[in-house]
Amino acid sequence: MANDVTPVLTASDFGSDQDVRWCPGCGDYSILAQMKKVMPQLGVARENVVFISGIGCSSRFPYYMNTYGMHSIHGRAPAIATGLKCVRPDLQVWVVTGDGDGLSIGGNHFLHLMRRNVDLKILLFNNRIYGLTKGQYSPTSPLGKLNKSAPMGVIDNPLNPLSVAIGCEATFVARSIDVNIKHLGEVLKRAAEHKGTAFVEIYQNCNIFNDGAFEYATSKDSKLDTTVELEHGKPLIFGKNKNKGIRLNGTEPEVVELGKGISEDDLLFHDEKAPEATHAYLLSRMRHPEFPEPIGVFRAVDQPKYDVELNKQVAAAREKKGSGDLDALFNSGETWTVS
Amino acid sequence: MSTTIEQVPTSTKQTTKIPSATIRFAGDSGDGMQITGDQFTRTTALIGNDIATFPDYPAEIRAPKGTLAGVSAFQVHFSSEDIFTPGDQLDALVVMNPAALKTNLGDLRKGGILICNSDGFEKKDLELAGETENPLNSQVLEDQYQLFKVPMTKIVETALKDLKAAGMSTKEVDRCKNFFALGLVYWLYGRDMDATLRFLQTKFGNKPQIIEANTKALQAGWNYGETTDAFVSNYKIDPAKLTPGKYRDINGNTAMAWGLMTAAKLSDKELFLGSYPITPASDILHELAKFKHMGVRTFQAEDEIAAITSAIGASYGGHMSITTSSGPGIALKGEAIGLAMMLEIPLLIINIQRGGPSTGLPTKTEQADLFQAILGRNGECPLPVIAAHGPGDCFYVALEAWRISTRFMVPVIVLSDGYIANGSEPWLIPEMKNLKKIPIKHAPEQTDGSKFLPYKRDEYLSRPWAIPGTKGLMHRIGGLEKQDVTGNVNYEPDNHQHMTNTRAQKVENVALEIGPQEVEGPETGDVLVLSWGGTYGACRTAVELMISQGHKVAHAHLRWVNPFPKNLGEVLKRYKKVLIPELNMGQLRTLIRAKYLVDAQGLNKVKGRPFAIAELTTAIKELLPK
Ligand SMILES: Cc1ncc(C[n+]2csc(CCOP(=O)(O)OP(=O)(O)O)c2C)c(N)n1
Ligand code: SF4
């Protein structure tokens, strides 16, 4: 595939001729810009890339990419992408979904995609609200949140997308933030390179219906204290002065200050390749305000991929039985002749 | 294994030649009645009779033993003539217990043969069937039927006593009584046991004891007929004069699966099936799953919606894509069917209908999803709908549906039903070289930098099938309304009207490919029977009967229920009365009345069972001039 690519492609080559129609200031713009920027670095020809989305503001994404794309129906993009990838393992397939699209109506497909580990990339734009339908609460809206469909506050316990994904045995799990463009670009690249389902949660600001939902994680003043960047093999250190860390107390994480008898070696070291998902799950449970929220790659392990296994079965069956003969099939078993 | 018509071991008793017979095996769902019926069918097919079968399963997998709900039956109609239905009234009925007798006796003709396993009529068996008296002791049965009380359980026990001594369990011995019944019926109708013996060898190759036990039971059944004085005569039915050629026995679901694989081959495609198990469609998934070596990819999805959407993904990727289900599943697929229609991509949506609504009668047949197929989506969403008329026809319906789907770039709905799916008939084996290719073109790559137009249409209004991986054709499609030609999202009022008209016209254009409606029988007349789907055989037989009695009655059977053939309106007007028999409450009739303004009459029932020919002839007679 890599040979097909003309090295001169730039971000703008990946932009389509369609006007982008998100609200001015929407976090989706930033994600689109990063995607266009990352694309030429992936060494995949435009005609071999497909974006598939469901329904929601974020799901307009494919229209804006000069690749193949399908804007489908609410929640079903993972299943469409699975079918496509099963028959076309040669393509690089991205799924773009929202927190409502992916976790609510599409929850079933989401979890089965994760457990099957189909080789595709799924980007969940999490704005903790329904944008397109104008402001109802979503499966990630926090308890008590006031909005159009919960005027007295949300009483549905929210889902944690990363915990769900890890619980479904996802092999690549990451989180980034729309405005954290360098980080986002790197995470997208890592997702593209992963073999298997790569799930990326992107904190995305809906400045119209849920403005500032992630302000704690994005504002210059607080972000160094409210987020912790994960790096494989490195201890979890955060804070403006890099003086805080996460330590394990039994099986529970706790925030500690470095110095005062605590050294880096006492901290939790990140291991994205841990074969058991326990470590990644523990990280996914760290929520603001008790903890800094981890961003980066939580988990990246290599496991059998559904589409690859399916095509291996086809090849193995052919090897064993030849490519089949329908005439022979029709004539198999008991037959008789009428003259 | 190919056989020419075989010589049957002849009985020394008197043999009566008859043109045809309908028999039914009925017992508890644990009694092996389906295997018995299936074996009888195969053997009978090998003799060269025409056959039609009707397996009837209980709704529960494990209904309480011996109860009315647990009765499993298999009906076979076999004949020296061309036949099209599994028969109305039974000439012979074999019952293994009182529940089977109670639920099936009503179908046995007066004077018909009634063989009962008298050992299955103990006190507790009677109680389970809700009987207080043993019906076998009643004079009524003796008077109205040729009643044979056969202590099958005991005879089989005696026949297998050596095996029992060698360690075979009572339960295993008892299980063989269905083969005793089979042997007895083989004797009664002069069938050869060879095919069944071969079946036992292949099925239980590594269990010699089971083979021996069943063989002995089979033989004991045959001997019972030959030696006891009870049976004075047996019957002979000559081979049918079918079109010369090589035949096999096939049921609707197998024929559908093979048709799909054949369509893939004829169009140089590999096949992708996205499916979620449901009765009575699951067997298509099971059958296709066996053929990975032929490039068949089956995906057992998490639900019906994923089943169809995965198929949409595969179709977008350039594969032959199919989704199979039954009514409840098709209901869930509705939105995605609309998406496929907006995308204008090929896709086959196969509905093996069963009794509805909701979970309805899962194991029983019905034709009540016609409205669902034609109208059951949001928005203006007409689609081509084709219906199979019998088991073997499923093969050709699959080919035709795929040909239309790819020629017009439109999803096609394929209707079959539980009766067709499980019923079987002799099938003239086709040769691949004689089947018409299904040519498919994909949009070629564009390297001159010109803009690709995904909705540019040809003379049929069909758009190009451009698949990812093709240079220069990058484009975006989706469920939102789009501008014609460019495919760009477009909400303009006139554009939506134009696109709606265009899609509808495209579906109407299918009529250009399907040819005119043909009629069996007189060109004009008193009554036209208009049918669709699985009622074909009953309608055809009834009309032939009426014609042979000198009535001016004709039969038109619709293969495509949408669009209708161009000349259908004109055909309908050539007859004084139009009768539309359906296993629903009048769905085709409503469509026909609305479209052609003819006063079509209905014959409708939803009892989970196909039409009897007599029901049809009665209805036709009522419409004849008095
Ligand atoms: C079957 C169906 N049900 C409901 C809708 C309406 N709908 C469209 S988008 C949406 C929610 C989108 O929320 P989210 O996935 O969070 O995306 P966002 O718009 O916030 O990016 C809903 C309920 C629909 N299009 N289809
Ligand atoms: S409603 Fe919110 S998510 Fe949707 S485009 Fe506007 S800002 Fe973005």
Coordinates of N, CA and C in Angstrom, one line a residue, chain B residues 52-224:
Chain B
A52 N -43.8 -33.7 -3.0 CA -43.9 -32.4 -2.3 C -44.1 -32.7 -0.8
T53 N -43.3 -32.0 0.0 CA -43.4 -32.4 1.4 C -43.8 -31.2 2.3
F54 N -44.2 -31.5 3.5 CA -44.6 -30.4 4.4 C -44.3 -30.8 5.8
P55 N -43.1 -30.4 6.3 CA -42.7 -30.7 7.6 C -43.4 -29.7 8.6
D56 N -43.9 -30.2 9.7 CA -44.6 -29.3 10.6 C -44.0 -29.5 12.0
Y57 N -43.3 -28.5 12.5 CA -42.6 -28.7 13.8 C -43.4 -28.1 14.9
P58 N -43.2 -28.6 16.2 CA -43.8 -27.8 17.3 C -43.1 -26.5 17.5
A59 N -43.8 -25.6 18.2 CA -43.2 -24.3 18.4 C -42.1 -24.3 19.5
E60 N -42.2 -25.2 20.4 CA -41.2 -25.3 21.5 C -40.2 -26.4 21.1
I61 N -38.9 -26.1 21.4 CA -37.9 -27.0 21.1 C -38.1 -28.3 21.9
R62 N -38.4 -28.2 23.2 CA -38.7 -29.3 24.0 C -40.1 -29.2 24.7
A63 N -41.1 -29.3 23.9 CA -42.4 -29.2 24.5 C -42.6 -30.5 25.3
P64 N -43.4 -30.4 26.4 CA -43.5 -31.6 27.3 C -43.9 -32.9 26.4
K65 N -43.2 -33.9 26.7 CA -43.4 -35.2 25.9 C -44.8 -35.7 26.0
G66 N -45.3 -36.1 24.8 CA -46.6 -36.7 24.8 C -47.8 -35.7 24.7
T67 N -47.5 -34.4 24.8 CA -48.6 -33.4 24.8 C -49.0 -33.0 23.4
L68 N -50.1 -32.3 23.3 CA -50.6 -31.8 22.0 C -49.5 -30.9 21.4
A69 N -48.9 -30.0 22.3 CA -48.0 -29.0 21.9 C -46.7 -29.7 21.3
G70 N -46.5 -30.9 21.7 CA -45.2 -31.5 21.3 C -45.3 -32.4 20.0
V71 N -46.4 -32.3 19.4 CA -46.6 -33.2 18.2 C -45.8 -32.6 17.0
S72 N -45.0 -33.5 16.4 CA -44.2 -33.2 15.2 C -44.7 -34.1 14.1
A73 N -44.9 -33.5 12.9 CA -45.4 -34.2 11.8 C -44.7 -34.0 10.5
F74 N -44.7 -34.9 9.6 CA -44.1 -34.7 8.3 C -45.0 -35.4 7.3
Q75 N -45.4 -34.5 6.3 CA -46.3 -35.0 5.3 C -45.6 -35.1 4.0
V76 N -45.9 -36.2 3.2 CA -45.3 -36.4 1.9 C -46.4 -36.7 0.9
H77 N -46.4 -36.0 -0.2 CA -47.4 -36.3 -1.3 C -46.5 -36.8 -2.4
F78 N -46.8 -38.0 -2.9 CA -46.0 -38.5 -4.0 C -46.9 -39.0 -5.1
S79 N -46.4 -39.0 -6.3 CA -47.3 -39.2 -7.4 C -46.6 -39.6 -8.7
S80 N -47.4 -40.2 -9.6 CA -46.9 -40.6 -10.9 C -47.1 -39.4 -11.9
E81 N -47.7 -38.3 -11.4 CA -47.9 -37.2 -12.2 C -47.2 -36.0 -11.6
D82 N -47.1 -34.9 -12.4 CA -46.6 -33.6 -11.8 C -47.5 -33.1 -10.7
I83 N -46.9 -32.9 -9.5 CA -47.7 -32.3 -8.5 C -47.0 -31.0 -7.9
F84 N -47.8 -30.2 -7.3 CA -47.3 -28.9 -6.9 C -47.6 -28.6 -5.4
T85 N -48.2 -29.6 -4.7 CA -48.5 -29.3 -3.3 C -48.3 -30.6 -2.5
P86 N -48.1 -30.5 -1.2 CA -47.9 -31.7 -0.4 C -49.3 -32.4 -0.1
G87 N -50.3 -32.0 -0.8 CA -51.6 -32.7 -0.7 C -52.5 -32.1 0.4
D88 N -53.8 -32.4 0.2 CA -54.8 -31.9 1.1 C -55.1 -32.9 2.2
Q89 N -55.9 -33.9 1.7 CA -56.3 -35.0 2.6 C -55.3 -36.1 2.6
L90 N -55.2 -36.7 3.8 CA -54.2 -37.8 3.9 C -54.9 -39.1 3.4
D91 N -54.1 -39.9 2.7 CA -54.5 -41.3 2.4 C -54.0 -42.2 3.5
A92 N -52.9 -41.9 4.2 CA -52.5 -42.7 5.2 C -51.9 -41.8 6.3
L93 N -52.1 -42.2 7.6 CA -51.6 -41.5 8.7 C -51.0 -42.5 9.7
V94 N -49.7 -42.2 10.1 CA -49.1 -43.0 11.1 C -49.0 -42.2 12.3
V95 N -49.5 -42.7 13.4 CA -49.4 -41.9 14.7 C -48.7 -42.8 15.8
M96 N -47.9 -42.1 16.5 CA -47.1 -42.8 17.6 C -47.8 -42.7 18.9
N97 N -48.7 -41.7 19.1 CA -49.3 -41.5 20.4 C -50.7 -40.8 20.3
P98 N -51.4 -40.8 21.4 CA -52.8 -40.2 21.3 C -52.7 -38.7 20.9
A99 N -51.7 -38.0 21.4 CA -51.7 -36.6 21.0 C -51.6 -36.4 19.5
A100 N -50.7 -37.2 18.9 CA -50.6 -37.2 17.4 C -51.9 -37.5 16.7
L101 N -52.6 -38.5 17.3 CA -53.8 -38.9 16.7 C -54.8 -37.8 16.7
K102 N -54.9 -37.2 17.9 CA -55.9 -36.1 18.2 C -55.7 -34.9 17.2
T103 N -54.4 -34.5 17.1 CA -54.1 -33.3 16.3 C -54.1 -33.6 14.8
N104 N -54.0 -34.8 14.3 CA -53.9 -35.1 12.9 C -55.0 -35.8 12.2
L105 N -55.9 -36.5 13.0 CA -56.9 -37.3 12.5 C -57.8 -36.6 11.5
G106 N -58.1 -35.3 11.8 CA -59.0 -34.5 11.0 C -58.6 -34.4 9.6
D107 N -57.3 -34.6 9.3 CA -56.9 -34.5 7.9 C -56.9 -35.8 7.1
L108 N -57.2 -36.9 7.8 CA -57.2 -38.2 7.2 C -58.6 -38.4 6.5
R109 N -58.5 -38.8 5.2 CA -59.8 -39.0 4.5 C -60.5 -40.2 5.0
K110 N -61.9 -40.1 4.9 CA -62.7 -41.3 5.3 C -62.3 -42.5 4.5
G111 N -62.0 -43.6 5.2 CA -61.6 -44.8 4.5 C -60.1 -44.9 4.4
G112 N -59.4 -43.9 4.9 CA -57.9 -43.8 4.8 C -57.3 -44.8 5.7
I113 N -56.0 -45.0 5.5 CA -55.2 -46.0 6.4 C -54.8 -45.2 7.6
L114 N -55.0 -45.8 8.8 CA -54.6 -45.2 10.0 C -53.8 -46.3 10.8
I115 N -52.5 -46.0 10.9 CA -51.6 -46.9 11.6 C -51.2 -46.3 12.9
C116 N -51.5 -47.0 14.0 CA -51.2 -46.5 15.3 C -50.3 -47.4 16.1
N117 N -49.4 -46.8 16.7 CA -48.5 -47.5 17.6 C -49.3 -47.8 18.9
S118 N -49.9 -48.9 19.0 CA -50.9 -49.1 20.1 C -50.1 -49.1 21.5
D119 N -48.9 -49.4 21.5 CA -48.1 -49.3 22.7 C -47.9 -47.9 23.2
G120 N -48.2 -46.9 22.4 CA -48.1 -45.5 22.8 C -49.4 -45.0 23.4
F121 N -50.3 -45.9 23.6 CA -51.7 -45.4 24.1 C -51.9 -45.9 25.5
E122 N -50.9 -45.9 26.3 CA -51.1 -46.3 27.7 C -51.8 -45.2 28.5
K123 N -52.2 -45.5 29.7 CA -53.0 -44.5 30.5 C -52.4 -43.1 30.6
K124 N -51.0 -43.1 30.8 CA -50.4 -41.8 31.0 C -50.3 -41.1 29.7
D125 N -50.2 -41.8 28.6 CA -50.2 -41.2 27.3 C -51.5 -40.5 27.0
L126 N -52.6 -41.2 27.4 CA -53.9 -40.7 27.1 C -54.1 -39.4 28.0
E127 N -53.7 -39.5 29.2 CA -53.8 -38.3 30.1 C -53.1 -37.1 29.5
L128 N -51.9 -37.3 29.0 CA -51.1 -36.2 28.5 C -51.8 -35.6 27.3
A129 N -52.5 -36.4 26.6 CA -53.3 -35.8 25.4 C -54.6 -35.3 25.8
G130 N -54.9 -35.4 27.1 CA -56.2 -34.9 27.6 C -57.4 -35.9 27.2
E131 N -57.1 -37.2 27.1 CA -58.1 -38.1 26.8 C -58.4 -39.0 28.0
T132 N -59.7 -39.4 28.1 CA -60.0 -40.3 29.3 C -60.1 -41.7 28.8
E133 N -60.7 -41.9 27.6 CA -60.9 -43.2 27.0 C -59.8 -43.4 25.9
N134 N -59.5 -44.7 25.7 CA -58.5 -45.0 24.6 C -59.3 -45.0 23.3
P135 N -58.9 -44.0 22.5 CA -59.7 -43.9 21.2 C -59.5 -45.2 20.3
L136 N -58.5 -45.9 20.5 CA -58.3 -47.1 19.7 C -59.3 -48.2 20.0
N137 N -60.0 -48.0 21.1 CA -61.0 -49.0 21.4 C -62.4 -48.6 20.9
S138 N -62.4 -47.4 20.3 CA -63.8 -46.9 19.9 C -64.1 -47.5 18.5
Q139 N -65.4 -47.7 18.4 CA -65.8 -48.3 17.1 C -65.7 -47.3 16.0
V140 N -65.8 -46.0 16.4 CA -65.8 -44.9 15.4 C -64.6 -45.0 14.4
L141 N -63.4 -45.2 15.0 CA -62.2 -45.3 14.2 C -62.3 -46.5 13.3
E142 N -62.7 -47.6 13.9 CA -62.9 -48.9 13.1 C -63.8 -48.6 11.9
D143 N -64.9 -47.9 12.1 CA -65.9 -47.7 11.1 C -65.4 -46.8 10.0
Q144 N -64.7 -45.7 10.4 CA -64.5 -44.7 9.4 C -63.1 -44.8 8.7
Y145 N -62.2 -45.6 9.3 CA -60.9 -45.7 8.6 C -60.5 -47.1 8.6
Q146 N -59.4 -47.4 7.8 CA -58.8 -48.7 7.9 C -57.8 -48.7 9.0
L147 N -58.2 -49.1 10.2 CA -57.4 -48.9 11.4 C -56.5 -50.1 11.6
F148 N -55.2 -49.8 11.8 CA -54.2 -50.9 12.1 C -53.6 -50.5 13.5
K149 N -53.8 -51.4 14.5 CA -53.2 -51.1 15.8 C -52.0 -52.0 15.8
V150 N -50.8 -51.4 15.8 CA -49.6 -52.2 15.8 C -48.8 -51.9 17.0
P151 N -48.5 -53.0 17.8 CA -47.7 -52.8 19.0 C -46.2 -52.6 18.7
M152 N -45.9 -51.4 18.2 CA -44.6 -51.1 17.6 C -43.5 -51.3 18.7
T153 N -43.8 -50.7 19.9 CA -42.7 -50.7 20.9 C -42.3 -52.2 21.2
K154 N -43.4 -53.0 21.4 CA -43.1 -54.4 21.8 C -42.4 -55.1 20.7
I155 N -42.8 -55.0 19.5 CA -42.2 -55.7 18.4 C -40.8 -55.3 18.2
V156 N -40.5 -54.0 18.3 CA -39.1 -53.5 18.2 C -38.3 -54.1 19.3
E157 N -38.8 -54.1 20.5 CA -38.1 -54.7 21.7 C -37.7 -56.2 21.4
T158 N -38.7 -56.9 20.9 CA -38.4 -58.3 20.6 C -37.3 -58.4 19.5
A159 N -37.5 -57.6 18.4 CA -36.5 -57.7 17.3 C -35.1 -57.3 17.7
L160 N -35.0 -56.5 18.8 CA -33.7 -56.0 19.2 C -33.2 -56.6 20.5
K161 N -33.8 -57.7 20.9 CA -33.5 -58.3 22.2 C -32.0 -58.7 22.3
D162 N -31.4 -59.1 21.2 CA -30.0 -59.5 21.2 C -29.2 -58.3 21.5
L163 N -29.5 -57.2 20.9 CA -28.8 -55.9 21.1 C -28.9 -55.4 22.5
K164 N -30.1 -55.6 23.0 CA -30.4 -55.2 24.4 C -29.6 -56.0 25.3
A165 N -29.5 -57.3 25.1 CA -28.7 -58.2 25.9 C -27.2 -57.8 25.8
A166 N -26.8 -57.2 24.7 CA -25.4 -56.8 24.5 C -25.2 -55.4 25.0
G167 N -26.2 -54.9 25.7 CA -25.9 -53.6 26.5 C -26.6 -52.4 25.9
M168 N -27.5 -52.5 24.9 CA -28.2 -51.3 24.4 C -29.3 -51.0 25.4
S169 N -29.4 -49.7 25.6 CA -30.4 -49.3 26.7 C -31.8 -49.3 26.1
T170 N -32.8 -49.4 27.1 CA -34.2 -49.5 26.7 C -34.6 -48.2 25.9
K171 N -34.0 -47.1 26.3 CA -34.3 -45.9 25.6 C -33.8 -45.9 24.1
E172 N -32.6 -46.4 24.0 CA -32.1 -46.5 22.6 C -32.9 -47.5 21.7
V173 N -33.3 -48.6 22.4 CA -34.2 -49.5 21.6 C -35.5 -48.9 21.2
D174 N -36.1 -48.2 22.2 CA -37.4 -47.6 22.0 C -37.3 -46.5 20.9
R175 N -36.2 -45.9 20.8 CA -36.0 -44.8 19.7 C -36.1 -45.4 18.3
C176 N -35.9 -46.7 18.2 CA -35.9 -47.3 16.8 C -37.3 -47.5 16.3
K177 N -38.3 -47.2 17.1 CA -39.6 -47.6 16.6 C -40.1 -46.7 15.4
N178 N -39.5 -45.6 15.2 CA -39.8 -44.8 14.0 C -39.3 -45.5 12.7
F179 N -38.2 -46.2 12.9 CA -37.8 -47.0 11.7 C -38.6 -48.2 11.4
F180 N -39.2 -48.7 12.5 CA -40.2 -49.8 12.3 C -41.4 -49.2 11.5
A181 N -41.9 -48.1 11.9 CA -43.0 -47.4 11.2 C -42.6 -47.2 9.7
L182 N -41.4 -46.7 9.6 CA -40.9 -46.4 8.2 C -40.9 -47.7 7.4
G183 N -40.4 -48.8 8.0 CA -40.3 -50.0 7.2 C -41.7 -50.5 6.8
L184 N -42.6 -50.3 7.7 CA -44.0 -50.8 7.4 C -44.6 -49.9 6.3
V185 N -44.3 -48.6 6.3 CA -44.9 -47.8 5.2 C -44.1 -48.1 3.9
Y186 N -42.8 -48.4 4.0 CA -42.1 -48.8 2.8 C -42.8 -50.0 2.2
W187 N -43.1 -51.0 3.0 CA -43.8 -52.1 2.5 C -45.1 -51.7 1.8
L188 N -45.9 -50.9 2.6 CA -47.2 -50.5 2.1 C -47.2 -49.9 0.7
Y189 N -46.2 -49.1 0.5 CA -46.1 -48.4 -0.8 C -45.0 -48.9 -1.7
G190 N -44.5 -50.1 -1.4 CA -43.5 -50.8 -2.3 C -42.3 -50.0 -2.5
R191 N -41.8 -49.4 -1.4 CA -40.5 -48.7 -1.5 C -39.3 -49.6 -1.2
D192 N -38.2 -49.2 -1.7 CA -36.9 -50.0 -1.4 C -36.2 -49.4 -0.2
M193 N -35.6 -50.3 0.5 CA -34.9 -49.8 1.8 C -33.5 -49.3 1.6
D194 N -33.0 -49.5 0.4 CA -31.5 -49.3 0.2 C -31.0 -47.9 0.6
A195 N -31.8 -46.9 0.1 CA -31.3 -45.5 0.4 C -31.2 -45.3 1.9
T196 N -32.2 -45.8 2.6 CA -32.2 -45.6 4.0 C -31.0 -46.3 4.7
L197 N -30.8 -47.5 4.2 CA -29.6 -48.3 4.7 C -28.3 -47.5 4.5
R198 N -28.2 -46.9 3.3 CA -27.0 -46.1 3.0 C -27.0 -44.9 3.9
F199 N -28.1 -44.3 4.2 CA -28.2 -43.1 5.1 C -27.7 -43.5 6.5
L200 N -28.1 -44.7 7.0 CA -27.7 -45.1 8.3 C -26.2 -45.3 8.3
Q201 N -25.6 -45.9 7.2 CA -24.2 -46.1 7.2 C -23.4 -44.8 7.3
T202 N -23.9 -43.8 6.5 CA -23.1 -42.5 6.5 C -23.3 -41.7 7.9
K203 N -24.6 -41.8 8.3 CA -24.9 -41.0 9.5 C -24.2 -41.6 10.8
F204 N -24.3 -43.0 10.9 CA -23.8 -43.6 12.2 C -22.6 -44.5 11.9
G205 N -21.8 -44.1 10.9 CA -20.7 -45.0 10.5 C -19.9 -45.5 11.7
N206 N -19.7 -44.7 12.7 CA -18.9 -45.1 13.8 C -19.7 -45.7 15.0
K207 N -21.0 -45.9 14.7 CA -21.8 -46.6 15.8 C -22.5 -47.8 15.2
P208 N -21.8 -48.9 15.0 CA -22.4 -50.0 14.3 C -23.6 -50.6 15.0
Q209 N -23.7 -50.4 16.3 CA -24.8 -50.9 17.1 C -26.1 -50.2 16.7
I210 N -26.0 -48.9 16.5 CA -27.1 -48.0 16.1 C -27.6 -48.4 14.7
I211 N -26.6 -48.6 13.9 CA -26.9 -49.0 12.5 C -27.7 -50.3 12.5
E212 N -27.2 -51.3 13.2 CA -27.8 -52.6 13.3 C -29.2 -52.5 13.8
A213 N -29.4 -51.7 14.9 CA -30.7 -51.6 15.6 C -31.7 -51.0 14.6
N214 N -31.3 -49.9 13.9 CA -32.3 -49.3 13.1 C -32.6 -50.2 11.8
T215 N -31.6 -50.9 11.4 CA -31.8 -51.7 10.2 C -32.8 -52.8 10.6
K216 N -32.6 -53.4 11.8 CA -33.5 -54.5 12.2 C -34.9 -54.0 12.4
A217 N -35.0 -52.8 13.0 CA -36.3 -52.2 13.2 C -37.0 -52.0 11.8
L218 N -36.3 -51.4 10.9 CA -36.8 -51.2 9.5 C -37.3 -52.5 8.9
Q219 N -36.4 -53.5 9.0 CA -36.8 -54.8 8.4 C -38.0 -55.3 9.1
A220 N -38.1 -55.2 10.4 CA -39.2 -55.7 11.1 C -40.5 -55.1 10.7
G221 N -40.4 -53.8 10.4 CA -41.6 -53.1 9.9 C -42.1 -53.6 8.6
W222 N -41.1 -53.8 7.7 CA -41.4 -54.3 6.4 C -42.0 -55.7 6.5
N223 N -41.4 -56.5 7.3 CA -41.9 -57.9 7.5 C -43.3 -57.9 8.1
Y224 N -43.5 -57.0 9.0 CA -44.8 -57.0 9.6 C -45.9 -56.8 8.6

